[in-house]
mmCIF file of C-alpha atoms in Angstrom:
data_model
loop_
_atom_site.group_PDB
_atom_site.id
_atom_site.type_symbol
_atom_site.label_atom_id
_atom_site.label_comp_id
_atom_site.label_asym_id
_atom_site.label_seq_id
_atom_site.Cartn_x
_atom_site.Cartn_y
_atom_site.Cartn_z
ATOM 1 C CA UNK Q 109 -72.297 76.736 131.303
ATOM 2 C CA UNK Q 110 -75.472 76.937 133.466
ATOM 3 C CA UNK Q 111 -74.504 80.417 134.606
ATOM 4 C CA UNK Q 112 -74.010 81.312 131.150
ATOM 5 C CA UNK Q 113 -77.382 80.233 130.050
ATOM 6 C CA UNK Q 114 -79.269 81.609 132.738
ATOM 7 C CA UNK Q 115 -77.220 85.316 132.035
ATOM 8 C CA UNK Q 116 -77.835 85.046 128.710
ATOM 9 C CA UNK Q 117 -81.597 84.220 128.321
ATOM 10 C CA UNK Q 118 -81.929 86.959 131.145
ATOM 11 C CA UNK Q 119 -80.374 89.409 129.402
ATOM 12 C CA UNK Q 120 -81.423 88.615 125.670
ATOM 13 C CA UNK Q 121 -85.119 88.411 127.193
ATOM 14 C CA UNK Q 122 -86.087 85.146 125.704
ATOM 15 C CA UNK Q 123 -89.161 84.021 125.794
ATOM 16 C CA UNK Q 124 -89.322 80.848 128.006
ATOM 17 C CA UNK Q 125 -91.400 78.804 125.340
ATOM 18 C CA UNK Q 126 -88.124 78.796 123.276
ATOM 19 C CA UNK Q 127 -85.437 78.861 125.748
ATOM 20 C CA UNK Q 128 -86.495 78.688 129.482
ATOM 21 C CA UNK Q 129 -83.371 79.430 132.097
ATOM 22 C CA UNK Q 130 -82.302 76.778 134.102
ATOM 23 C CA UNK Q 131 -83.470 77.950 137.244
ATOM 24 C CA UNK Q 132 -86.895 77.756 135.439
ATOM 25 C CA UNK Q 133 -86.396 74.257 134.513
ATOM 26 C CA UNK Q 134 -85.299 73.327 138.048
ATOM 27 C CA UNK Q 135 -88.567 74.532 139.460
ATOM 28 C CA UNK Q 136 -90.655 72.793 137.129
ATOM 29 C CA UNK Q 137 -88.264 69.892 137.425
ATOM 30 C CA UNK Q 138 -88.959 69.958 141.704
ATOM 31 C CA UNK Q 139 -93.331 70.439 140.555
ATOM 32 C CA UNK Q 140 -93.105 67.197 138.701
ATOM 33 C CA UNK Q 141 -91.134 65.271 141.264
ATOM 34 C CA UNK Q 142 -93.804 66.728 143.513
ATOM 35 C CA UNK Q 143 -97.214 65.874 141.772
ATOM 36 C CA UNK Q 144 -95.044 62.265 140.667
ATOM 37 C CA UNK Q 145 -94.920 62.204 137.142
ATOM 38 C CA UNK Q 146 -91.561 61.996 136.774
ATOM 39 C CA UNK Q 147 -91.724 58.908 139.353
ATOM 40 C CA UNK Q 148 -94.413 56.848 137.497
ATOM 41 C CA UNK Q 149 -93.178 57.630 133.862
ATOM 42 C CA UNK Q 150 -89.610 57.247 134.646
ATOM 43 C CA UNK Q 151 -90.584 53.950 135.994
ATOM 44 C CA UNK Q 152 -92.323 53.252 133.176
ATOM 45 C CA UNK Q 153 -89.477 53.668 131.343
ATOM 46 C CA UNK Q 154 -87.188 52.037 132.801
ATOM 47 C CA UNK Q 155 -89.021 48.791 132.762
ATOM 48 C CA UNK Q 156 -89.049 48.897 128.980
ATOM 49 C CA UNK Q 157 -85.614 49.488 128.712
ATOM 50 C CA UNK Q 158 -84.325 46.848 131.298
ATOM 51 C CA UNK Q 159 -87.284 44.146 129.660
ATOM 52 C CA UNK Q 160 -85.902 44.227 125.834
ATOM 53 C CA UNK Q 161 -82.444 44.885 127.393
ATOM 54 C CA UNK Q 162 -82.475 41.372 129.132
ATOM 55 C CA UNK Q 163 -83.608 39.523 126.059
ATOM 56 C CA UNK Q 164 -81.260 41.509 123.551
ATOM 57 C CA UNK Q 165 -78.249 40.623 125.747
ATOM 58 C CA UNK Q 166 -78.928 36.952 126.476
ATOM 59 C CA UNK Q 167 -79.870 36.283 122.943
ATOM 60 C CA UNK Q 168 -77.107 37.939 121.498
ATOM 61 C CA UNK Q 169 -74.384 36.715 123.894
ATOM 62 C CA UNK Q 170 -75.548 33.292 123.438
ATOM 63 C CA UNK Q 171 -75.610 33.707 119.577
ATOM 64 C CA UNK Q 172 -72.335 35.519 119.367
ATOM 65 C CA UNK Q 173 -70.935 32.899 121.602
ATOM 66 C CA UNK Q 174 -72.421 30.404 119.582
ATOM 67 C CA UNK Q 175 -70.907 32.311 115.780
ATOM 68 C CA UNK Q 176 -67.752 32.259 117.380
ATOM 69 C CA UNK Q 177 -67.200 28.610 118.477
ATOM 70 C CA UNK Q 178 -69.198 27.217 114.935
ATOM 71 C CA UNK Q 179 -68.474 28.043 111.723
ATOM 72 C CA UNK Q 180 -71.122 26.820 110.451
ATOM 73 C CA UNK Q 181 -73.633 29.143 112.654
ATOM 74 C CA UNK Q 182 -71.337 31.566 111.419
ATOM 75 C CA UNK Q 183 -71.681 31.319 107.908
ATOM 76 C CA UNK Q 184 -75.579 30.838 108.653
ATOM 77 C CA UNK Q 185 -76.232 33.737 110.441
ATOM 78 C CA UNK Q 186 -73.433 36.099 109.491
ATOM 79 C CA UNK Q 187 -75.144 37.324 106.242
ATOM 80 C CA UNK Q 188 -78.826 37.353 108.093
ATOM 81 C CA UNK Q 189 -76.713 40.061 110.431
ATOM 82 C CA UNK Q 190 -75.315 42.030 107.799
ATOM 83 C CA UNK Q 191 -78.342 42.458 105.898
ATOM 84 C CA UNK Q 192 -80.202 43.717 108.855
ATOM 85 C CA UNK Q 193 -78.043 45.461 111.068
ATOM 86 C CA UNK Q 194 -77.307 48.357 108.900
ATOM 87 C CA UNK Q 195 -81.390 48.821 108.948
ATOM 88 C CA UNK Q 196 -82.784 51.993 110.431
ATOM 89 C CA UNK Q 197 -84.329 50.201 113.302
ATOM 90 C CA UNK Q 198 -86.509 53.036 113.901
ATOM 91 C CA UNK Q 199 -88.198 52.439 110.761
ATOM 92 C CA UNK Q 200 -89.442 49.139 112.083
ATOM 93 C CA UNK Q 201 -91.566 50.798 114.294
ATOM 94 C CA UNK Q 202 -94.225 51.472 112.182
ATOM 95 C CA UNK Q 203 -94.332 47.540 110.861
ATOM 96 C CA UNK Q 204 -94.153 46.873 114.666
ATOM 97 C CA UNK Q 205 -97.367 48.726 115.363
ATOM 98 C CA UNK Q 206 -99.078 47.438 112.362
ATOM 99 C CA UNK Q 207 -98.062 43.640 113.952
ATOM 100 C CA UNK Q 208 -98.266 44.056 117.419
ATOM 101 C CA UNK Q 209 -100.592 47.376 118.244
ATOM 102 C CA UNK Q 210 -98.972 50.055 120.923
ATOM 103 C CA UNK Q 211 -98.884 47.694 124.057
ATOM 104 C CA UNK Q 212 -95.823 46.986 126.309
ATOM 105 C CA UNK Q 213 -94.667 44.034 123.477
ATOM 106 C CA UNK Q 214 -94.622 46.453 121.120
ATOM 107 C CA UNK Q 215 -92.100 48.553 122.955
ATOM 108 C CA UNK Q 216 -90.200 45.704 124.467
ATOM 109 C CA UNK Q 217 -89.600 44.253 121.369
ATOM 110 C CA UNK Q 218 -88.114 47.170 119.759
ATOM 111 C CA UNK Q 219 -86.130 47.165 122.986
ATOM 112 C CA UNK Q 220 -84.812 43.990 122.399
ATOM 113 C CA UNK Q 221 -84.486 44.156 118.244
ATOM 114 C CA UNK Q 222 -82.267 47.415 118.715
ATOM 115 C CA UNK Q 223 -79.939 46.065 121.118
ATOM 116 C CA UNK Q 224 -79.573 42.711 119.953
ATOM 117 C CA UNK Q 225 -77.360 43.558 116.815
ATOM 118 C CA UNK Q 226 -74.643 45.229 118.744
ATOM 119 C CA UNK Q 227 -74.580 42.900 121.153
ATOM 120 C CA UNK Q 228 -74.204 39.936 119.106
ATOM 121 C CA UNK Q 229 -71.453 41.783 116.528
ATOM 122 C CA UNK Q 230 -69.690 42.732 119.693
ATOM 123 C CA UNK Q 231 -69.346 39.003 121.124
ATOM 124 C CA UNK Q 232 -68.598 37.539 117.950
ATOM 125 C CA UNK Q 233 -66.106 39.870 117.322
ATOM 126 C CA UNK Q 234 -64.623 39.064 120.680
ATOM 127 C CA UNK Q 235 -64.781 35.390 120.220
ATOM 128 C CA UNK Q 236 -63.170 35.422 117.200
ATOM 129 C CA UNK Q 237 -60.238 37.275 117.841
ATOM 130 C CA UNK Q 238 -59.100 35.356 121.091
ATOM 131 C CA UNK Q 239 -54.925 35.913 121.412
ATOM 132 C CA UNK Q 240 -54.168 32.284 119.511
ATOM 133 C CA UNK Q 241 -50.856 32.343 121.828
ATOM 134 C CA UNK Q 242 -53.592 32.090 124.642
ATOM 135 C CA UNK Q 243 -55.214 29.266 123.171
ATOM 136 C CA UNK Q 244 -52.186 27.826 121.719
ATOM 137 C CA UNK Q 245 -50.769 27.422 125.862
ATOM 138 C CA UNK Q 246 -53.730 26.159 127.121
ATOM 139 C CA UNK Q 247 -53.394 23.460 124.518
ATOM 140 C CA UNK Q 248 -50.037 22.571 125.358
ATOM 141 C CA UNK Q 249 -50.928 22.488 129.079
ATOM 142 C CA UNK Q 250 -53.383 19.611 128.412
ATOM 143 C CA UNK Q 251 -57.154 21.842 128.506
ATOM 144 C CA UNK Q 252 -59.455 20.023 126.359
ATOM 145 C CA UNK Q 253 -61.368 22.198 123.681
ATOM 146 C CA UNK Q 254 -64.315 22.657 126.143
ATOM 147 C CA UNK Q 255 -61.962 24.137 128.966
ATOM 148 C CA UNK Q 256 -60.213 26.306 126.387
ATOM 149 C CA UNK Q 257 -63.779 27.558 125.437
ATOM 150 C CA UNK Q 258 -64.737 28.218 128.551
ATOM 151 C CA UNK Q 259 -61.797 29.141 129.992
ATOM 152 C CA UNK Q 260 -59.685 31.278 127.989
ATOM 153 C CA UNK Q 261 -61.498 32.051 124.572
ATOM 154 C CA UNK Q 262 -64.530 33.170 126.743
ATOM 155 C CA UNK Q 263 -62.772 35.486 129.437
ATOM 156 C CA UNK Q 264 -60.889 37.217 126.708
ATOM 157 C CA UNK Q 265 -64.115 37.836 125.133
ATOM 158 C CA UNK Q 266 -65.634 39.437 127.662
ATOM 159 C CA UNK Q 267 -64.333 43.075 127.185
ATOM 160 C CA UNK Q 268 -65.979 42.717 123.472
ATOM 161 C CA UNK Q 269 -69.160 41.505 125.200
ATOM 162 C CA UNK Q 270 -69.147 44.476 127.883
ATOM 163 C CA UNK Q 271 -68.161 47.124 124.729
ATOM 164 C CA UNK Q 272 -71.557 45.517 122.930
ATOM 165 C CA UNK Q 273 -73.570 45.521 125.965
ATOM 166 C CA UNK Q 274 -72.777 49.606 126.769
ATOM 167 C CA UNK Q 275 -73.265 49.862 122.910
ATOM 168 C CA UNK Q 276 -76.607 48.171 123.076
ATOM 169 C CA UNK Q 277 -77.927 49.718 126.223
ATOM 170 C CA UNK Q 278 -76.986 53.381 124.637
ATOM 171 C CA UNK Q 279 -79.590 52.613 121.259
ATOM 172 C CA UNK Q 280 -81.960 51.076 123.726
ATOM 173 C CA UNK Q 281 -82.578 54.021 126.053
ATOM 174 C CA UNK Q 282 -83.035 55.506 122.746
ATOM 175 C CA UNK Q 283 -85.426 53.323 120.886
ATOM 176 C CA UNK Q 284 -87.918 53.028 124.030
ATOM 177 C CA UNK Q 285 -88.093 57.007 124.466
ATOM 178 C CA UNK Q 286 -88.852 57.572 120.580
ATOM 179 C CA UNK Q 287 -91.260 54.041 120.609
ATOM 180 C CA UNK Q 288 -92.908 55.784 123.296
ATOM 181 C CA UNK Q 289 -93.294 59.687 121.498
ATOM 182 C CA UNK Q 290 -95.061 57.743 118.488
ATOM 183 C CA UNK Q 291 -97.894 55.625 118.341
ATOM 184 C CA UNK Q 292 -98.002 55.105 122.292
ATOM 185 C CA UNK Q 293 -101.517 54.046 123.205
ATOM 186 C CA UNK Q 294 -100.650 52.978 127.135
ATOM 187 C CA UNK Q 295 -99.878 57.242 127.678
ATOM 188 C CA UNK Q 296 -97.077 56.539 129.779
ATOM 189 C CA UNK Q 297 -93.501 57.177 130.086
ATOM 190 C CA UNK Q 298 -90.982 59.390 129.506
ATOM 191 C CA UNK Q 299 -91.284 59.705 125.712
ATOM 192 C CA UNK Q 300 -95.022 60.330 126.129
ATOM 193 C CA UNK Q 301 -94.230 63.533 128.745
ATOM 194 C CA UNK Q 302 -91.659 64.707 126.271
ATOM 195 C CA UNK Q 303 -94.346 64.731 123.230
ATOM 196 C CA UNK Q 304 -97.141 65.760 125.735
ATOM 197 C CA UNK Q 305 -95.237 68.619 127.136
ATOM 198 C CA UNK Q 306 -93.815 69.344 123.742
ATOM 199 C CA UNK Q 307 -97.724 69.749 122.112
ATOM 200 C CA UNK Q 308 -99.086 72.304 125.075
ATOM 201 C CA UNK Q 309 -95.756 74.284 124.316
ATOM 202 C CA UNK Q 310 -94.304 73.553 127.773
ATOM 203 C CA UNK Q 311 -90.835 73.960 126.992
ATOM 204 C CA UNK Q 312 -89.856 74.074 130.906
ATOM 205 C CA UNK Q 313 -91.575 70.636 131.935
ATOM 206 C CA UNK Q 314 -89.641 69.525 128.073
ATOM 207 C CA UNK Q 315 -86.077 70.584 129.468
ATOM 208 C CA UNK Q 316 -86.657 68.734 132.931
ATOM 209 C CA UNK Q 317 -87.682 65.446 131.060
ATOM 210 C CA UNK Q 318 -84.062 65.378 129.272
ATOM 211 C CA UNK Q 319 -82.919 66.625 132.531
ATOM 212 C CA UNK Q 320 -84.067 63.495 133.611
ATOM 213 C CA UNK Q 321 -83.039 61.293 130.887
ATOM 214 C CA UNK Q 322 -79.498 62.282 130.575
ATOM 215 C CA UNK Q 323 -78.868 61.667 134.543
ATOM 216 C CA UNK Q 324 -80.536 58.516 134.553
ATOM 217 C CA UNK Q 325 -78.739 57.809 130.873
ATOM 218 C CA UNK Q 326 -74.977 58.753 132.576
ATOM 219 C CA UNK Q 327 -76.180 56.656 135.515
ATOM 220 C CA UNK Q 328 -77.080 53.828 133.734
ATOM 221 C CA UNK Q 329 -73.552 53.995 131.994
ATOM 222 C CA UNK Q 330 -71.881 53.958 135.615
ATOM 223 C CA UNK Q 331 -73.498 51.097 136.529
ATOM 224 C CA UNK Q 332 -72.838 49.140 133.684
ATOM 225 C CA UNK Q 333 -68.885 50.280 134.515
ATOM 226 C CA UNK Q 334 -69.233 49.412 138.028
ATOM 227 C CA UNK Q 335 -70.615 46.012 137.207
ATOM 228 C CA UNK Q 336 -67.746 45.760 134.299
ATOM 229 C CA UNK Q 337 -65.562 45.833 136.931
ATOM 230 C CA UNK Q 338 -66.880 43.406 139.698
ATOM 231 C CA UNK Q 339 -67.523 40.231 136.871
ATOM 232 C CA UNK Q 340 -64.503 40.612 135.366
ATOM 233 C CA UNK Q 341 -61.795 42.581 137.387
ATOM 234 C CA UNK Q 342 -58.686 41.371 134.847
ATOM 235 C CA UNK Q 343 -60.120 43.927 131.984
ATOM 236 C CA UNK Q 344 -59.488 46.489 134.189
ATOM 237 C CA UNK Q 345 -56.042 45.588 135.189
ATOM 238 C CA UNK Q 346 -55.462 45.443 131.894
ATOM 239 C CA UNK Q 347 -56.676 48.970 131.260
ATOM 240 C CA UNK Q 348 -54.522 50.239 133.766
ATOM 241 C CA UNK Q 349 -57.725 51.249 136.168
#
């Protein structure tokens, strides 16, 4: 595909502020590494992300937890969730400016906001359908209800809580990058570069930003696998890995 790009912008003779080659973007790419930009606002970044990602997942695991053991939280919450989820959250950013300016708790908190909702569908989801033959055993085996909670309803959850916690890091990464392009006032990260490079018409220095992004992003993913794996080996057993 790369090979193919480069060829074909080569030969078409297009002009790099449309369509730079990748070679092109690797230079640029190696020039920003060089004078540390990428660095500082991929560091930036990152602390964003990993800041409302931390309060999004214990918040919403502990809610979700909490849905799925009460039915009464449940039948609280539940319709607070489904009026709100389906919300653009990106839309809230404006309203989140207005309330708390263009600092770092603006951006953490629509951090956190975006990935709390799958989070907390995710775990509740998982809580609530916990095999009943499971449950059913462990009763007949003696557990109380607070072993079976946290000893069988729990575990089986946790593949539901993993799928929400990918699903809430994905609209995250997101969130932060377009929280940073609009109304940033700190001038840092990698959603400022993108909008900065984007408004001198540096399409090259553009391309190596989501160069950036998507490694980091598929990175990010592999970690979250990795980690998957080490807390709670049985789901992949079960998944034939």
């Amino acid at each position: 595909v790369l090979l193919a790009w480069e060829l074909f912008v080569r030969w078409r003779g297009i002009a790099p502020i449309y369509l730079p080659p990748p070679s092109t973007i690797l230079v640029y790419l190696f020039r920003m590494i060089g004078n540390g930009s990428i660095e500082y606002n991929l560091g930036v970044t990152l602390l964003r992300i990993f800041a409302g990602f931390a309060i999004a997942a214990l918040t919403g695991v502990t809610l979700g937890v909490l849905m799925g053991m009460s039915r009464l939280i449940a039948r609280i919450v539940d319709p607070w969730i489904a009026a709100l989820y389906p919300l653009p959250k990106i839309a809230l950013i404006p309203l989140l400016v207005i309330w708390l300016g263009t600092g770092e708790v603006y951006k953490i908190v629509i951090s956190a906001v975006t990935a709390f909702f799958p989070i907390v569908i995710s775990t509740y989801a998982g809580i609530r359908q916990t095999d009943r033959g499971l449950i059913k055993a462990a009763e007949d085996l003696g557990a109380s209800r607070r072993q079976i909670q946290l000893k069988v309803v729990i575990p089986a959850a946790i593949p539901s809580i993993f799928a929400g916690l990918h699903l809430g890091m994905g609209v995250t990464v997101i969130l932060i990058v377009a929280a940073e392009m609009i109304g940033s006032s700190s001038q840092s990260g990698m959603g400022f570069l993108l909008i900065q490079s984007g408004q001198v018409m540096e399409t090259e220095k553009v391309f190596a930003s989501l160069v950036v992004l998507a490694i980091v992003g598929a990175l990010i993913i592999k970690l979250q696998q990795w980690i998957d794996r080490k807390v709670a080996p049985w789901t992949a057993f079960r998944d034939g890995q």
